[in-house]
Amino acid sequence: MKRSLSVGSLLLLLLTSAFLVAEVASGLLKADDLKKVVPATYFFRGQSATVQLRNSAGFSADGKLVLAGLVDTGGYSTDVKAKYQGFFITEIKLNVGGTELAPGEYGFGFSKEGKFSVLNVSSEELFSVSAQTDSDLKRPVPLTMKADGDGYKLYAGRQWVALKAE
């Protein structure tokens, strides 16, 4: 009896989660949508880091999600902290600053040298592209996403990189 109750509860949770994700409209995700889909922790380079929900953003394209958020990198080594700032999850193929990225879960970082790097789960750099700087941005925040024509800009402060669904 106990087993069937837990299986039933799990099924209900999965159906509810699928319903919540299905209701997300195409475009930028709102704060309430982010609360439903952003993970509380993120595994990267052998550790789980707490996700900063207030510094998370995302968009939906054709019912599939692209999410990014900053994490607490306090327990990571200095060399990993230098290139890893957050998580990046995409359910679709993306063009990231001119480079193709397959669906998957990644780490990312914006460098002081003006680069945006995407890393695999073991912290190996997959690629690095030039980030742009928006010096006219009135109130830069740690992380946000903005619509830009048929794509999006992922901002970390004044630095940004273009994201476009393929």
PDB file of C-alpha atoms in Angstrom:
ATOM      1  CA  MET A   1       0.000   0.000   0.000  1.00  0.00           C
ATOM      2  CA  LYS A   2       2.802   2.378   0.899  1.00  0.00           C
ATOM      3  CA  ARG A   3       4.522   1.718  -2.439  1.00  0.00           C
ATOM      4  CA  SER A   4       1.399   2.427  -4.507  1.00  0.00           C
ATOM      5  CA  LEU A   5       0.854   5.653  -2.610  1.00  0.00           C
ATOM      6  CA  SER A   6       4.380   6.866  -3.393  1.00  0.00           C
ATOM      7  CA  VAL A   7       4.081   5.837  -7.071  1.00  0.00           C
ATOM      8  CA  GLY A   8       0.731   7.629  -7.274  1.00  0.00           C
ATOM      9  CA  SER A   9       2.208  10.704  -5.638  1.00  0.00           C
ATOM     10  CA  LEU A  10       5.133  10.658  -8.058  1.00  0.00           C
ATOM     11  CA  LEU A  11       2.782  10.385 -11.053  1.00  0.00           C
ATOM     12  CA  LEU A  12       0.715  13.288  -9.779  1.00  0.00           C
ATOM     13  CA  LEU A  13       3.853  15.388  -9.302  1.00  0.00           C
ATOM     14  CA  LEU A  14       5.070  14.585 -12.831  1.00  0.00           C
ATOM     15  CA  LEU A  15       1.706  15.390 -14.398  1.00  0.00           C
ATOM     16  CA  THR A  16       1.457  18.640 -12.449  1.00  0.00           C
ATOM     17  CA  SER A  17       5.004  19.615 -13.478  1.00  0.00           C
ATOM     18  CA  ALA A  18       4.274  18.832 -17.130  1.00  0.00           C
ATOM     19  CA  PHE A  19       1.090  20.916 -16.948  1.00  0.00           C
ATOM     20  CA  LEU A  20       2.953  23.872 -15.405  1.00  0.00           C
ATOM     21  CA  VAL A  21       5.675  23.784 -18.048  1.00  0.00           C
ATOM     22  CA  ALA A  22       3.122  23.404 -20.853  1.00  0.00           C
ATOM     23  CA  GLU A  23       1.394  26.602 -19.717  1.00  0.00           C
ATOM     24  CA  VAL A  24       4.522  28.739 -20.172  1.00  0.00           C
ATOM     25  CA  ALA A  25       3.964  30.987 -23.182  1.00  0.00           C
ATOM     26  CA  SER A  26       6.666  31.541 -25.781  1.00  0.00           C
ATOM     27  CA  GLY A  27       8.942  34.429 -24.906  1.00  0.00           C
ATOM     28  CA  LEU A  28      10.668  35.572 -21.750  1.00  0.00           C
ATOM     29  CA  LEU A  29       9.716  33.717 -18.597  1.00  0.00           C
ATOM     30  CA  LYS A  30       8.092  35.664 -15.808  1.00  0.00           C
ATOM     31  CA  ALA A  31       9.171  35.404 -12.162  1.00  0.00           C
ATOM     32  CA  ASP A  32       6.319  32.974 -11.347  1.00  0.00           C
ATOM     33  CA  ASP A  33       7.317  30.737 -14.276  1.00  0.00           C
ATOM     34  CA  LEU A  34      10.963  30.759 -13.180  1.00  0.00           C
ATOM     35  CA  LYS A  35       9.981  29.655  -9.659  1.00  0.00           C
ATOM     36  CA  LYS A  36       8.386  26.548 -11.191  1.00  0.00           C
ATOM     37  CA  VAL A  37      11.264  25.473 -13.437  1.00  0.00           C
ATOM     38  CA  VAL A  38      14.596  26.770 -12.077  1.00  0.00           C
ATOM     39  CA  PRO A  39      16.404  24.114 -10.003  1.00  0.00           C
ATOM     40  CA  ALA A  40      17.217  24.903  -6.364  1.00  0.00           C
ATOM     41  CA  THR A  41      20.726  23.444  -6.755  1.00  0.00           C
ATOM     42  CA  TYR A  42      22.937  22.688  -9.727  1.00  0.00           C
ATOM     43  CA  PHE A  43      25.574  19.960 -10.047  1.00  0.00           C
ATOM     44  CA  PHE A  44      28.853  21.035 -11.654  1.00  0.00           C
ATOM     45  CA  ARG A  45      32.449  19.823 -11.326  1.00  0.00           C
ATOM     46  CA  GLY A  46      31.676  17.321  -8.575  1.00  0.00           C
ATOM     47  CA  GLN A  47      29.681  19.677  -6.350  1.00  0.00           C
ATOM     48  CA  SER A  48      26.135  20.933  -5.950  1.00  0.00           C
ATOM     49  CA  ALA A  49      25.797  24.696  -5.741  1.00  0.00           C
ATOM     50  CA  THR A  50      22.798  26.710  -4.574  1.00  0.00           C
ATOM     51  CA  VAL A  51      21.050  28.516  -7.431  1.00  0.00           C
ATOM     52  CA  GLN A  52      20.269  32.221  -7.008  1.00  0.00           C
ATOM     53  CA  LEU A  53      16.634  32.339  -8.143  1.00  0.00           C
ATOM     54  CA  ARG A  54      16.645  36.159  -8.078  1.00  0.00           C
ATOM     55  CA  ASN A  55      19.511  36.035 -10.612  1.00  0.00           C
ATOM     56  CA  SER A  56      17.926  33.529 -12.983  1.00  0.00           C
ATOM     57  CA  ALA A  57      16.247  34.103 -16.337  1.00  0.00           C
ATOM     58  CA  GLY A  58      14.911  32.174 -19.259  1.00  0.00           C
ATOM     59  CA  PHE A  59      12.716  31.973 -22.288  1.00  0.00           C
ATOM     60  CA  SER A  60      10.422  29.491 -23.960  1.00  0.00           C
ATOM     61  CA  ALA A  61      10.447  28.671 -27.672  1.00  0.00           C
ATOM     62  CA  ASP A  62       7.935  26.219 -29.159  1.00  0.00           C
ATOM     63  CA  GLY A  63       7.145  24.910 -25.663  1.00  0.00           C
ATOM     64  CA  LYS A  64      10.799  24.198 -24.809  1.00  0.00           C
ATOM     65  CA  LEU A  65      12.879  26.072 -22.264  1.00  0.00           C
ATOM     66  CA  VAL A  66      16.214  27.846 -22.096  1.00  0.00           C
ATOM     67  CA  LEU A  67      17.315  28.716 -18.549  1.00  0.00           C
ATOM     68  CA  ALA A  68      20.319  30.486 -17.064  1.00  0.00           C
ATOM     69  CA  GLY A  69      21.113  31.469 -13.502  1.00  0.00           C
ATOM     70  CA  LEU A  70      23.913  32.389 -11.178  1.00  0.00           C
ATOM     71  CA  VAL A  71      25.023  29.949  -8.491  1.00  0.00           C
ATOM     72  CA  ASP A  72      26.906  30.199  -5.217  1.00  0.00           C
ATOM     73  CA  THR A  73      30.442  29.170  -6.184  1.00  0.00           C
ATOM     74  CA  GLY A  74      31.822  29.510  -2.626  1.00  0.00           C
ATOM     75  CA  GLY A  75      32.993  25.891  -2.346  1.00  0.00           C
ATOM     76  CA  TYR A  76      34.684  25.736  -5.745  1.00  0.00           C
ATOM     77  CA  SER A  77      38.427  26.025  -6.377  1.00  0.00           C
ATOM     78  CA  THR A  78      39.800  29.377  -7.543  1.00  0.00           C
ATOM     79  CA  ASP A  79      40.441  28.147 -11.100  1.00  0.00           C
ATOM     80  CA  VAL A  80      36.844  26.900 -11.475  1.00  0.00           C
ATOM     81  CA  LYS A  81      35.394  30.095  -9.929  1.00  0.00           C
ATOM     82  CA  ALA A  82      37.373  32.155 -12.443  1.00  0.00           C
ATOM     83  CA  LYS A  83      35.383  30.726 -15.367  1.00  0.00           C
ATOM     84  CA  TYR A  84      32.149  29.348 -13.847  1.00  0.00           C
ATOM     85  CA  GLN A  85      29.399  31.699 -12.680  1.00  0.00           C
ATOM     86  CA  GLY A  86      26.220  29.816 -13.364  1.00  0.00           C
ATOM     87  CA  PHE A  87      24.125  27.123 -14.957  1.00  0.00           C
ATOM     88  CA  PHE A  88      22.815  27.070 -18.505  1.00  0.00           C
ATOM     89  CA  ILE A  89      20.098  24.596 -19.533  1.00  0.00           C
ATOM     90  CA  THR A  90      18.664  24.424 -23.035  1.00  0.00           C
ATOM     91  CA  GLU A  91      16.035  22.051 -24.399  1.00  0.00           C
ATOM     92  CA  ILE A  92      16.585  23.366 -27.934  1.00  0.00           C
ATOM     93  CA  LYS A  93      19.514  23.887 -30.261  1.00  0.00           C
ATOM     94  CA  LEU A  94      20.813  27.435 -29.804  1.00  0.00           C
ATOM     95  CA  ASN A  95      23.062  29.861 -31.569  1.00  0.00           C
ATOM     96  CA  VAL A  96      25.156  31.466 -28.820  1.00  0.00           C
ATOM     97  CA  GLY A  97      27.083  34.470 -30.090  1.00  0.00           C
ATOM     98  CA  GLY A  98      27.534  32.770 -33.452  1.00  0.00           C
ATOM     99  CA  THR A  99      28.339  29.272 -32.134  1.00  0.00           C
ATOM    100  CA  GLU A 100      25.918  26.333 -32.174  1.00  0.00           C
ATOM    101  CA  LEU A 101      25.035  24.737 -28.830  1.00  0.00           C
ATOM    102  CA  ALA A 102      23.202  21.401 -28.614  1.00  0.00           C
ATOM    103  CA  PRO A 103      20.430  20.807 -26.066  1.00  0.00           C
ATOM    104  CA  GLY A 104      21.898  19.984 -22.670  1.00  0.00           C
ATOM    105  CA  GLU A 105      23.044  21.257 -19.288  1.00  0.00           C
ATOM    106  CA  TYR A 106      26.141  23.399 -19.008  1.00  0.00           C
ATOM    107  CA  GLY A 107      28.065  25.846 -16.888  1.00  0.00           C
ATOM    108  CA  PHE A 108      28.827  29.358 -18.122  1.00  0.00           C
ATOM    109  CA  GLY A 109      30.869  32.401 -17.255  1.00  0.00           C
ATOM    110  CA  PHE A 110      31.524  35.943 -18.415  1.00  0.00           C
ATOM    111  CA  SER A 111      35.192  36.888 -18.104  1.00  0.00           C
ATOM    112  CA  LYS A 112      36.828  40.235 -17.327  1.00  0.00           C
ATOM    113  CA  GLU A 113      38.441  39.933 -20.762  1.00  0.00           C
ATOM    114  CA  GLY A 114      35.025  40.189 -22.445  1.00  0.00           C
ATOM    115  CA  LYS A 115      34.420  36.528 -23.246  1.00  0.00           C
ATOM    116  CA  PHE A 116      31.403  34.299 -22.643  1.00  0.00           C
ATOM    117  CA  SER A 117      32.402  30.679 -22.076  1.00  0.00           C
ATOM    118  CA  VAL A 118      30.269  27.532 -22.064  1.00  0.00           C
ATOM    119  CA  LEU A 119      31.605  24.587 -20.058  1.00  0.00           C
ATOM    120  CA  ASN A 120      30.659  20.942 -19.807  1.00  0.00           C
ATOM    121  CA  VAL A 121      29.804  19.377 -16.424  1.00  0.00           C
ATOM    122  CA  SER A 122      33.468  18.597 -15.678  1.00  0.00           C
ATOM    123  CA  SER A 123      34.392  22.295 -16.231  1.00  0.00           C
ATOM    124  CA  GLU A 124      36.087  21.788 -19.599  1.00  0.00           C
ATOM    125  CA  GLU A 125      35.496  24.766 -21.875  1.00  0.00           C
ATOM    126  CA  LEU A 126      33.408  23.803 -24.927  1.00  0.00           C
ATOM    127  CA  PHE A 127      33.680  27.218 -26.568  1.00  0.00           C
ATOM    128  CA  SER A 128      34.198  30.880 -25.878  1.00  0.00           C
ATOM    129  CA  VAL A 129      32.707  33.809 -27.807  1.00  0.00           C
ATOM    130  CA  SER A 130      33.144  37.547 -27.528  1.00  0.00           C
ATOM    131  CA  ALA A 131      30.666  39.206 -25.211  1.00  0.00           C
ATOM    132  CA  GLN A 132      29.314  42.651 -26.051  1.00  0.00           C
ATOM    133  CA  THR A 133      29.193  45.571 -23.618  1.00  0.00           C
ATOM    134  CA  ASP A 134      26.141  47.800 -23.184  1.00  0.00           C
ATOM    135  CA  SER A 135      27.622  50.988 -21.694  1.00  0.00           C
ATOM    136  CA  ASP A 136      24.228  52.746 -21.994  1.00  0.00           C
ATOM    137  CA  LEU A 137      22.491  50.253 -19.682  1.00  0.00           C
ATOM    138  CA  LYS A 138      20.924  52.346 -16.908  1.00  0.00           C
ATOM    139  CA  ARG A 139      20.736  49.786 -14.091  1.00  0.00           C
ATOM    140  CA  PRO A 140      22.862  46.693 -14.674  1.00  0.00           C
ATOM    141  CA  VAL A 141      21.922  43.682 -12.569  1.00  0.00           C
ATOM    142  CA  PRO A 142      23.927  40.495 -11.904  1.00  0.00           C
ATOM    143  CA  LEU A 143      21.948  38.447 -14.469  1.00  0.00           C
ATOM    144  CA  THR A 144      18.955  39.034 -16.712  1.00  0.00           C
ATOM    145  CA  MET A 145      17.635  38.245 -20.164  1.00  0.00           C
ATOM    146  CA  LYS A 146      16.014  40.625 -22.657  1.00  0.00           C
ATOM    147  CA  ALA A 147      14.168  40.048 -25.912  1.00  0.00           C
ATOM    148  CA  ASP A 148      16.059  41.271 -28.978  1.00  0.00           C
ATOM    149  CA  GLY A 149      14.219  40.926 -32.292  1.00  0.00           C
ATOM    150  CA  ASP A 150      13.876  37.196 -32.960  1.00  0.00           C
ATOM    151  CA  GLY A 151      16.397  36.299 -30.256  1.00  0.00           C
ATOM    152  CA  TYR A 152      17.469  37.219 -26.735  1.00  0.00           C
ATOM    153  CA  LYS A 153      20.369  38.819 -24.907  1.00  0.00           C
ATOM    154  CA  LEU A 154      21.762  37.175 -21.783  1.00  0.00           C
ATOM    155  CA  TYR A 155      23.221  39.922 -19.588  1.00  0.00           C
ATOM    156  CA  ALA A 156      25.679  39.696 -16.697  1.00  0.00           C
ATOM    157  CA  GLY A 157      25.983  43.290 -15.554  1.00  0.00           C
ATOM    158  CA  ARG A 158      26.736  45.289 -18.705  1.00  0.00           C
ATOM    159  CA  GLN A 159      28.138  42.321 -20.652  1.00  0.00           C
ATOM    160  CA  TRP A 160      25.810  40.347 -22.890  1.00  0.00           C
ATOM    161  CA  VAL A 161      25.760  37.549 -25.429  1.00  0.00           C
ATOM    162  CA  ALA A 162      23.144  36.890 -28.126  1.00  0.00           C
ATOM    163  CA  LEU A 163      20.985  33.737 -27.907  1.00  0.00           C
ATOM    164  CA  LYS A 164      18.842  32.567 -30.792  1.00  0.00           C
ATOM    165  CA  ALA A 165      16.761  29.404 -31.147  1.00  0.00           C
ATOM    166  CA  GLU A 166      17.698  27.320 -34.197  1.00  0.00           C
TER     167      GLU A 166
END
